[in-house]
Amino acid sequence: MSLRSDLLAWYDRMRRDLPWRRTRDPYAIWVSETMLQQTQVAAVLPYFERFLARFPTLADLAAAEEDAVLAAWSGLGYYRRVRHLQEGARRVMEGHGGTVPQDPAALRALPGVGPYTAGAIASIAFGREEAVLDGNVRRVLARWTADPGEGGDARFWQLARSLVAGPRPGDWNQALMELGATVCTPQAPACGRCPVPAHCRAHRSGSAADFPRARPRKPSRTVQVEVALIEREGAVLLERQGAGGPLRGKWDLPAVETGGMHALVGEAVRTALRERHGIDVLPGTLGRPASHTILNRRLRLAVVRCAWPQREPAPGSGLRWMAAGELDATPVSGATRKVLRANLVRATSSAGGRAL
Ligand code: SF4
């Protein structure tokens, strides 16, 4: 038996029944691949069907209000992905008559679609012989060839391209990814359950776990952030984030990077709110701190409870009140979510049970 037929036969028997595997709709596959970037399958599962129920077609997504799209994504994080997805849907409506292009170069021209996503859509939805290379595929190929991968990804891409040529290219790519996700795992590959051990150099030399060699991690950077927690009548004040906000949601608690420079508690966020919105808040006591990691930035979040502004934020000012109970439907960052959960549930459960 050949490598291809062995792996495909195994995939046919053993593959997990995932909702995006039951469709060839390129839009649905695009959604799933976007959700799966930097996110585990288990976390994506509840979102995928809900998102498609809310925006069943590419045209629905293109025409939707951005806030509704972000709310449907709320909790998955990395909101740039869904902004790109919606922008891509709009470009497909305008430039491709609403039909997702089959050509990988045209796919890669869409925002947020890199070589991996283009290869996945082209092969899975359109049956084209286009390769994919993600962490799972890279690891499997490194082990098959006993290549530590220190020379970069070019050789793995080349190998992936040569292997995808043949029948069922979409299933081939998914089988490779499935093998990496469920059997050929990073620390302890289950070679005893592998359908293709005879084709694996690393396994034959008894050194599977040595491949690929770990890449040196980018050193992470600690960022000091001051966050204002402003409550009024069971609601908290949120600020619409620009592209450069430190917390990176659509709406967040007002926050500012301090660089550790502000000696007075609350001074940094008070100044920031005055400069950004012309409102004056009164910093009070410290709340429970939190920390949150975004890629290689470790945020240390100092939480300052502040008295609410004297006047209502003007409509369109980029500030709004969020009532208790709205958190799940509001596209806030993971950092804001952590701060609210640490500070509001505890603070309110003893006072009558309001919980976010
Ligand atoms: Fe991975 Fe082991 Fe299979 Fe090789 S034999 S592909 S190391 S699971």
PDB file of C-alpha atoms and ligand atoms in Angstrom, residues 143-144 179 183-184 189-191 194 197 200 203 208, ligand 1:
ATOM      1  CA  ARG A 143       9.129  13.429  11.150  1.00  0.00           C
ATOM      2  CA  TRP A 144       8.531  11.628   7.891  1.00  0.00           C
ATOM      3  CA  LEU A 179      -2.713  12.869  11.896  1.00  0.00           C
ATOM      4  CA  VAL A 183      -1.727  10.884  16.632  1.00  0.00           C
ATOM      5  CA  CYS A 184       1.525  12.572  15.665  1.00  0.00           C
ATOM      6  CA  PRO A 189       3.544  10.824  19.164  1.00  0.00           C
ATOM      7  CA  ALA A 190       1.388   7.699  19.356  1.00  0.00           C
ATOM      8  CA  CYS A 191       3.367   5.784  16.744  1.00  0.00           C
ATOM      9  CA  CYS A 194      -0.027   5.559  13.294  1.00  0.00           C
ATOM     10  CA  PRO A 197       4.946   4.250  10.395  1.00  0.00           C
ATOM     11  CA  CYS A 200       8.449   7.712   8.754  1.00  0.00           C
ATOM     12  CA  HIS A 203      10.063   6.706  13.829  1.00  0.00           C
ATOM     13  CA  ALA A 208      10.246  10.845  16.563  1.00  0.00           C
TER      14      ALA A 208
HETATM   15 FE1  SF4 B   1       4.268  10.569  13.665  1.00  0.00          FE
HETATM   16 FE2  SF4 B   1       5.047   8.310  14.762  1.00  0.00          FE
HETATM   17 FE3  SF4 B   1       3.469   8.292  12.645  1.00  0.00          FE
HETATM   18 FE4  SF4 B   1       5.993   9.033  12.404  1.00  0.00          FE
HETATM   19  S1  SF4 B   1       5.257   7.014  12.987  1.00  0.00           S
HETATM   20  S2  SF4 B   1       4.220  10.039  11.516  1.00  0.00           S
HETATM   21  S3  SF4 B   1       6.324  10.059  14.343  1.00  0.00           S
HETATM   22  S4  SF4 B   1       2.970   9.081  14.679  1.00  0.00           S
END
